PDB file of C-alpha atoms in Angstrom:
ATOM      1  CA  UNK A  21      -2.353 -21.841 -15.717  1.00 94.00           C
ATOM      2  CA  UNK A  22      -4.930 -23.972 -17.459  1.00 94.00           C
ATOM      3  CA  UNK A  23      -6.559 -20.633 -18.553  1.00 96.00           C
ATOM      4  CA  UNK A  24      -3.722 -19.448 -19.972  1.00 96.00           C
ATOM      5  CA  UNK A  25      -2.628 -17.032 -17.216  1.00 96.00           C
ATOM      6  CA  UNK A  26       1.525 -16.918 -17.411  1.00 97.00           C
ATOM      7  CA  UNK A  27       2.384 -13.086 -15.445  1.00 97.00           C
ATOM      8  CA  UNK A  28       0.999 -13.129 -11.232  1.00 96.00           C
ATOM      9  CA  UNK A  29       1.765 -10.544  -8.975  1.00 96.00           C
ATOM     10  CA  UNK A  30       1.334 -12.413  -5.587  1.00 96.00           C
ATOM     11  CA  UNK A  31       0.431 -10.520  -2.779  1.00 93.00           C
ATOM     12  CA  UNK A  32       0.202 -11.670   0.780  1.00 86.00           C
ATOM     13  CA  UNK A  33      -3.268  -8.806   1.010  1.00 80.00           C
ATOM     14  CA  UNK A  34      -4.158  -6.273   3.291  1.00 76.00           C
ATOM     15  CA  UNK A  35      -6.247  -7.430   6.927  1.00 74.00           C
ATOM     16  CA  UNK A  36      -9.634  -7.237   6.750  1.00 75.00           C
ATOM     17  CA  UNK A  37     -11.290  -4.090   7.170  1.00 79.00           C
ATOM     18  CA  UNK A  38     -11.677  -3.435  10.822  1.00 81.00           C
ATOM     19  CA  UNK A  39      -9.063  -5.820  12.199  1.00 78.00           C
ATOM     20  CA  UNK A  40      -4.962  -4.504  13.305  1.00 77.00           C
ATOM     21  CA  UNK A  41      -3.232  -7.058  12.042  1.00 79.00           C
ATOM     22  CA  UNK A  42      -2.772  -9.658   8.868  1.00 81.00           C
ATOM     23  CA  UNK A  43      -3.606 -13.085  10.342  1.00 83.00           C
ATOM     24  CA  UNK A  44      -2.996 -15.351   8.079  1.00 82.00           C
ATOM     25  CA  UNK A  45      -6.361 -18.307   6.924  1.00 83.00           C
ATOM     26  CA  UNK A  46      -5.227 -21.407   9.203  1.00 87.00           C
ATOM     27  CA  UNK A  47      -5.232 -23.207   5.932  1.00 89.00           C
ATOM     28  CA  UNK A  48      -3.380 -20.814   3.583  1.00 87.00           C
ATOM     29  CA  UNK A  49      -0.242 -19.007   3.363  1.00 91.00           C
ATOM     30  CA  UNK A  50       1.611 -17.930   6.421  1.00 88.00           C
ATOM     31  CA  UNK A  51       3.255 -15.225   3.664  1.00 90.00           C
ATOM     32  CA  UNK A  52       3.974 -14.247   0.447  1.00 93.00           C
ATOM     33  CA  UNK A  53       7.501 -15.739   0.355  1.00 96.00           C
ATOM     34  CA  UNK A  54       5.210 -18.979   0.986  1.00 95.00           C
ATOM     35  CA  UNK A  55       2.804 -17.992  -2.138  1.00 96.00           C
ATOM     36  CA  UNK A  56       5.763 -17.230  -3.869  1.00 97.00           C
ATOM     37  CA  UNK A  57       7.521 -20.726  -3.524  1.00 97.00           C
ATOM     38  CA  UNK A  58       4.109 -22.559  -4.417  1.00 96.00           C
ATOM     39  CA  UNK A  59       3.746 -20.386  -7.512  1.00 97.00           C
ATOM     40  CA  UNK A  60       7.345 -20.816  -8.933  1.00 97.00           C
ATOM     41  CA  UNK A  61       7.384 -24.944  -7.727  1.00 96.00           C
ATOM     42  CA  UNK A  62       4.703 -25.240 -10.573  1.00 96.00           C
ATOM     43  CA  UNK A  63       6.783 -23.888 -12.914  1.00 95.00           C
ATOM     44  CA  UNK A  64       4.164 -22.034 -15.188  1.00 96.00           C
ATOM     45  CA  UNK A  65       4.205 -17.956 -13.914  1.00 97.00           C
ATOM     46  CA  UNK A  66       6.185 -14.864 -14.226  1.00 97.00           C
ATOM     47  CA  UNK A  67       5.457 -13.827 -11.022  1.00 98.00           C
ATOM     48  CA  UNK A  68       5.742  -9.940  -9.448  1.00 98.00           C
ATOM     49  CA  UNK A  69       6.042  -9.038  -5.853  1.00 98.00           C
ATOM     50  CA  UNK A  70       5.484  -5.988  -3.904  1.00 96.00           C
ATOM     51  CA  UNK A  71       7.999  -3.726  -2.556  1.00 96.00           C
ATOM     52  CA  UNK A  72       7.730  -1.139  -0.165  1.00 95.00           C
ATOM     53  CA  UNK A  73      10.418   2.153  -0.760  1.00 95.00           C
ATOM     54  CA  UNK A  74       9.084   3.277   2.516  1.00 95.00           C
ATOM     55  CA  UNK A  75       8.635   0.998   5.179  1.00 89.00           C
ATOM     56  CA  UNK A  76       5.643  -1.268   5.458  1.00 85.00           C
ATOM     57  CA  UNK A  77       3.208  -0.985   8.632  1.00 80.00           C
ATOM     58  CA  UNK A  78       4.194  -4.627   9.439  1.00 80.00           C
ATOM     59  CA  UNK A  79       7.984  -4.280   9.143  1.00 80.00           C
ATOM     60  CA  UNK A  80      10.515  -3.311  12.067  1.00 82.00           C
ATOM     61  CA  UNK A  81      12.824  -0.650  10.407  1.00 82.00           C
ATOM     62  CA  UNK A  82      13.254  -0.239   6.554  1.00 75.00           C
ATOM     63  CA  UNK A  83      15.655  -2.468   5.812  1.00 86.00           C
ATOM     64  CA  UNK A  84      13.567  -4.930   6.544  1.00 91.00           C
ATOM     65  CA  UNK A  85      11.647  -4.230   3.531  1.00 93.00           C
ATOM     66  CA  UNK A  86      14.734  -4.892   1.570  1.00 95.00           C
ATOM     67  CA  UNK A  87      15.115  -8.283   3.487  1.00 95.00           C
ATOM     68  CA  UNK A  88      12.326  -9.435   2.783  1.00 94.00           C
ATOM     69  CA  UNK A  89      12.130  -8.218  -1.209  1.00 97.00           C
ATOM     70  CA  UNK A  90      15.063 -10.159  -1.300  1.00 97.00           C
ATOM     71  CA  UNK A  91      13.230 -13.404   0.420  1.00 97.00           C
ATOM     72  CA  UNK A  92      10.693 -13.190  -2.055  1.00 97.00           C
ATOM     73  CA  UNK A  93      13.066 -12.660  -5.176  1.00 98.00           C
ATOM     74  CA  UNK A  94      14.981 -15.509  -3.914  1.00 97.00           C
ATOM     75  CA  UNK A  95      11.557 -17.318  -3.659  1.00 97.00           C
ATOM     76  CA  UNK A  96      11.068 -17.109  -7.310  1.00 97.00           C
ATOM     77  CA  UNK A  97       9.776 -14.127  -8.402  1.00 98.00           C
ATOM     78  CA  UNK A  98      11.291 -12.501 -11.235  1.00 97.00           C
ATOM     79  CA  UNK A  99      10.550  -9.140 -10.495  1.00 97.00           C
ATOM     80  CA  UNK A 100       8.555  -6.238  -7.879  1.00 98.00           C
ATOM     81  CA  UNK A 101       5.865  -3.382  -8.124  1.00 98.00           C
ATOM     82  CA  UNK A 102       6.783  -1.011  -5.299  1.00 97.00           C
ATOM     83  CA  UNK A 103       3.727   0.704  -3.387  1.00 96.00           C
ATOM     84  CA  UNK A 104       3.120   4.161  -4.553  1.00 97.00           C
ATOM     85  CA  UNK A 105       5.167   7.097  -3.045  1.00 97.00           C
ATOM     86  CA  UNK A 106       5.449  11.045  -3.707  1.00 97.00           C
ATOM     87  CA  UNK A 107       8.818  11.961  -4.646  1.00 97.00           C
ATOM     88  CA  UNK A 108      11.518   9.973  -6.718  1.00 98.00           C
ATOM     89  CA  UNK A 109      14.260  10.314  -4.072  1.00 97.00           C
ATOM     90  CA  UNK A 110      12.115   7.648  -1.985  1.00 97.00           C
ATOM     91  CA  UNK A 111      12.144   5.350  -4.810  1.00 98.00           C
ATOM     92  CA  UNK A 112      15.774   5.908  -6.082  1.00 98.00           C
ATOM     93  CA  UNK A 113      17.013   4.862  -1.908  1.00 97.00           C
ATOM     94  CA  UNK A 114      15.260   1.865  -2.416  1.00 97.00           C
ATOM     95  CA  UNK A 115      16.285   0.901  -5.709  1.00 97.00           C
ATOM     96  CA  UNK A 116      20.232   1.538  -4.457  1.00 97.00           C
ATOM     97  CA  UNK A 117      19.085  -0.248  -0.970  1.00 96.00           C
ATOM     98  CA  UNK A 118      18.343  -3.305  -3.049  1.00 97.00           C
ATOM     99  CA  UNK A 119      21.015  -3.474  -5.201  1.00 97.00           C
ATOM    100  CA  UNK A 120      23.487  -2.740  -2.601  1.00 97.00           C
ATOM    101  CA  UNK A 121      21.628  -6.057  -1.030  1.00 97.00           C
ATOM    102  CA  UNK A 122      22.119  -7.886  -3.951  1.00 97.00           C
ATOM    103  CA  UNK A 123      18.586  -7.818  -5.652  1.00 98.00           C
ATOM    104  CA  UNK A 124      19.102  -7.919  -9.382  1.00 95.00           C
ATOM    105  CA  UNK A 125      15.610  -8.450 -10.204  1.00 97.00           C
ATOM    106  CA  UNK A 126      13.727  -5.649 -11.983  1.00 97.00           C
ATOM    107  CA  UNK A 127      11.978  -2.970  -9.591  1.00 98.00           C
ATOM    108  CA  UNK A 128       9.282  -0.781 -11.218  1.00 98.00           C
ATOM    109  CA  UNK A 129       8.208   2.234  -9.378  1.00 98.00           C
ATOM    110  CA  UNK A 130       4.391   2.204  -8.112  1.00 98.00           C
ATOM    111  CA  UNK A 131       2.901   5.289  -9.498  1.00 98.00           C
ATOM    112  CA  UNK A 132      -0.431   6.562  -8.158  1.00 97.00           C
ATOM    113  CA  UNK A 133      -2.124   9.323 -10.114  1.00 96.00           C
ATOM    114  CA  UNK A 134      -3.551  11.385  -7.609  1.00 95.00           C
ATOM    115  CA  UNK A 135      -7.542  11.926  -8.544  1.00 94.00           C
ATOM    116  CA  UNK A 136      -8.965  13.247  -5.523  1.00 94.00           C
ATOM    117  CA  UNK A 137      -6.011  14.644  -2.883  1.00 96.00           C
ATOM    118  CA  UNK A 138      -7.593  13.635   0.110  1.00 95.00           C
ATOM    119  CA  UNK A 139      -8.175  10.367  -0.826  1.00 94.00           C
ATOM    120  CA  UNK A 140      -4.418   9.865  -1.620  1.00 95.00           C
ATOM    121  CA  UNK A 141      -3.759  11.295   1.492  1.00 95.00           C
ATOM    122  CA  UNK A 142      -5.636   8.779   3.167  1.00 94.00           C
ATOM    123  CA  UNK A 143      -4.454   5.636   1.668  1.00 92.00           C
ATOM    124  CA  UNK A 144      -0.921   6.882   2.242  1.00 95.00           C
ATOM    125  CA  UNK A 145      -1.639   7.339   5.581  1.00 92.00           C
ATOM    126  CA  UNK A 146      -2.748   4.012   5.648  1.00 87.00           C
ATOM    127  CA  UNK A 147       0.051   2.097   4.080  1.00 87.00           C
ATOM    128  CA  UNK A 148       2.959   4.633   5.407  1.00 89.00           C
ATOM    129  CA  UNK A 149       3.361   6.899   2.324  1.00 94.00           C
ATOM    130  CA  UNK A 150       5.438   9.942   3.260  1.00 95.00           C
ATOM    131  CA  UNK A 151       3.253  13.151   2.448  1.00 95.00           C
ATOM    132  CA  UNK A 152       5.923  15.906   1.803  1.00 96.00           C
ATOM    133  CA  UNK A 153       4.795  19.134   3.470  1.00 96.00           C
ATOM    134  CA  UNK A 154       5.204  21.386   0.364  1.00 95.00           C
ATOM    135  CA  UNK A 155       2.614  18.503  -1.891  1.00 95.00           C
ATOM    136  CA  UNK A 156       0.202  19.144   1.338  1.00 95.00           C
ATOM    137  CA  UNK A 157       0.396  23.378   1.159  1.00 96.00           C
ATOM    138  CA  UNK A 158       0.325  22.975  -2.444  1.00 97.00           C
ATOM    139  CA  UNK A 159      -2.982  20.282  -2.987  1.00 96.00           C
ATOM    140  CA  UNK A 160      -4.595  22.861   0.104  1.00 95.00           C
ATOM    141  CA  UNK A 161      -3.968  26.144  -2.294  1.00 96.00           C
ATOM    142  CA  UNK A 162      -5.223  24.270  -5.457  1.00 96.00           C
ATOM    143  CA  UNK A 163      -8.355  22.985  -4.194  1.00 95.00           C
ATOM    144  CA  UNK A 164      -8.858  26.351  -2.922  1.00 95.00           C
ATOM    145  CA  UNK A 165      -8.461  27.880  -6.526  1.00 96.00           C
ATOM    146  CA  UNK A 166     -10.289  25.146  -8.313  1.00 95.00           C
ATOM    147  CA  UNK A 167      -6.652  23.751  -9.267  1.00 96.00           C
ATOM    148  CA  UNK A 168      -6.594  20.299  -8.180  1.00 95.00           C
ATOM    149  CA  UNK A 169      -6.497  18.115 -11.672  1.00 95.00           C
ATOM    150  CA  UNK A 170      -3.432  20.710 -12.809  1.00 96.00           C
ATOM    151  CA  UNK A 171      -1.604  20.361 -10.270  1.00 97.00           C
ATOM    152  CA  UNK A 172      -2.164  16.397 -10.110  1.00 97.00           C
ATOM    153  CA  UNK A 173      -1.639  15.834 -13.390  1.00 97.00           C
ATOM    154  CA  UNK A 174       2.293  18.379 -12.940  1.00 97.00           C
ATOM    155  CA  UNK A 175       2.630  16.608  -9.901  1.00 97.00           C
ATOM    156  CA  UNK A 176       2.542  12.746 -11.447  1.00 97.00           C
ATOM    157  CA  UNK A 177       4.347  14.083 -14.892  1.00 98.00           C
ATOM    158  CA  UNK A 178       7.495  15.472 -12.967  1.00 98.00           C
ATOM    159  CA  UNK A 179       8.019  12.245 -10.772  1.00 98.00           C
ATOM    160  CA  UNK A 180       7.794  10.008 -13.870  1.00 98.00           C
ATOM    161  CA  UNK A 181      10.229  12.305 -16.041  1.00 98.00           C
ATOM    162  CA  UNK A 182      12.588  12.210 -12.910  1.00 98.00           C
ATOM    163  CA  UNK A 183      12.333   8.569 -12.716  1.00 98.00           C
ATOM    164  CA  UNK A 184      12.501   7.942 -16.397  1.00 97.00           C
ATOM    165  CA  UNK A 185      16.032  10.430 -16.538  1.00 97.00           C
ATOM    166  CA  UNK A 186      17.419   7.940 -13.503  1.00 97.00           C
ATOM    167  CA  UNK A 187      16.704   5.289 -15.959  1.00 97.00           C
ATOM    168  CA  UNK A 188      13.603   3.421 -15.133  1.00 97.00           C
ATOM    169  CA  UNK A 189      12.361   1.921 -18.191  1.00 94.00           C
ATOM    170  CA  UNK A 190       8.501   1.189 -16.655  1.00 96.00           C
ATOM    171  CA  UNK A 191       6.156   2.798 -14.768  1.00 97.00           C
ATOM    172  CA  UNK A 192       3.326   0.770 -13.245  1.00 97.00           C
ATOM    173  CA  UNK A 193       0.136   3.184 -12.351  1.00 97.00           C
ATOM    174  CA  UNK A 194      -2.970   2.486  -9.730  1.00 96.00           C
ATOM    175  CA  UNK A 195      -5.808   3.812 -11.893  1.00 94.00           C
ATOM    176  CA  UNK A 196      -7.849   2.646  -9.409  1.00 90.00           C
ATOM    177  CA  UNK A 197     -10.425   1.964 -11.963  1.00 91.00           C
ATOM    178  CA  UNK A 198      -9.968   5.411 -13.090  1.00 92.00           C
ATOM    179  CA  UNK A 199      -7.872   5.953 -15.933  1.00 95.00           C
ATOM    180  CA  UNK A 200      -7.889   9.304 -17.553  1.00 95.00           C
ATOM    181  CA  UNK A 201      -5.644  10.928 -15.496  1.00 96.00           C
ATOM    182  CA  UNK A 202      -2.780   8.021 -15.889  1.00 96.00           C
ATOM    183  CA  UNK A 203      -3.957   8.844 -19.927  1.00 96.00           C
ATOM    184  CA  UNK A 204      -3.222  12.555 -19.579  1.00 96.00           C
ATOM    185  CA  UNK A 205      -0.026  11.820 -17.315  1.00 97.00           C
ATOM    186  CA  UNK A 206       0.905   9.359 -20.661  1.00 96.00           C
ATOM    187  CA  UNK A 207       0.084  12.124 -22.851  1.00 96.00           C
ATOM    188  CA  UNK A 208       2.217  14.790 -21.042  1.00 96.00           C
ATOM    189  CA  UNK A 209       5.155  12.265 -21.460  1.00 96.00           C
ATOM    190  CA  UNK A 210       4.701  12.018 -24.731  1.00 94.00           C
ATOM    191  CA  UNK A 211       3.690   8.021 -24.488  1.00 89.00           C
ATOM    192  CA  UNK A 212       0.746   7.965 -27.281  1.00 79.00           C
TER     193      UNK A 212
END
């Protein structure tokens, strides 16, 4: 705050490389909806949460990642990033799933432009990401024919027009520190 800083997005992190499980530092938070409460008592953030449109690795069933979106927003956070996911029916459920629940805060759909396919793959394995069968056949035919970056950059330009015509108003993209494709998926939407 005394730098300045006025948007967070607090997130409880991922465990440790090599250990199961999230155990919380015996003197930190036993949560986000903990980090949340501390940032918003001070008074001085915006602060974004994540959201999971498919269900974390941590949480029961899926509506328990509406529950606890709507701990969080209660919390005091004005507003959630969802984790990344392949087709903008997943994100749409969610976004009704959390209105129905009574979650009026903004929800802006986590997009990941995919720059190598197997490394999406892998990080959606790890965090629960549906892979749709026909994305899998289809990433398997265009690395075969030297393809791949086409059919990326299609792939990530469809789900944000679809998302944009259910009227979502912003996209958040993991660049993962490597922008040009998110810059050619801006380009192909005509965002210049």
């Amino acid at each position: 705050a005394a730098a300045g800083v006025r948007d967070i997005v607090a997130l409880r992190g991922d465990a440790p490389k090599g250990a199961k499980r999230f155990v919380p530092h015996p003197e930190g938070f036993a949560n986000s909806v903990e980090l949340v409460e501390a940032l918003a008592g001070t008074g001085k953030f915006n602060i974004a949460v994540g959201a999971y449109p498919e269900r974390h690795p941590d949480a029961a069933h899926e509506q328990a990642d509406v529950a606890w979106l709507k701990r969080k927003i209660d919390a005091g956070a004005s507003r959630a990033i969802t984790q990344f996911f392949f087709e903008a029916e997943t994100f749409l459920r969610f976004r009704d799933a959390c209105t129905k629940a009574g979650i009026d805060a903004p929800i802006v759909p986590g997009i990941l432009p995919i720059i190598s396919w197997e490394g999406a793959r892998r990080f959606a394995l790890r965090c629960n990401a549906e892979i749709p069968p026909r994305l899998e056949e289809a990433f398997t035919h265009a690395i075969r024919d030297g393809r791949e970056e086409l059919l990326a950059l299609t792939q990530c330009t469809v789900l944000c027009e679809r998302l944009i015509e259910e009227g979502v108003g912003e996209l958040h993209f993991y660049t993962l520190n490597r922008p040009q494709m998110t810059r050619n998926v801006c380009h192909a939407l005509g965002i210049v």
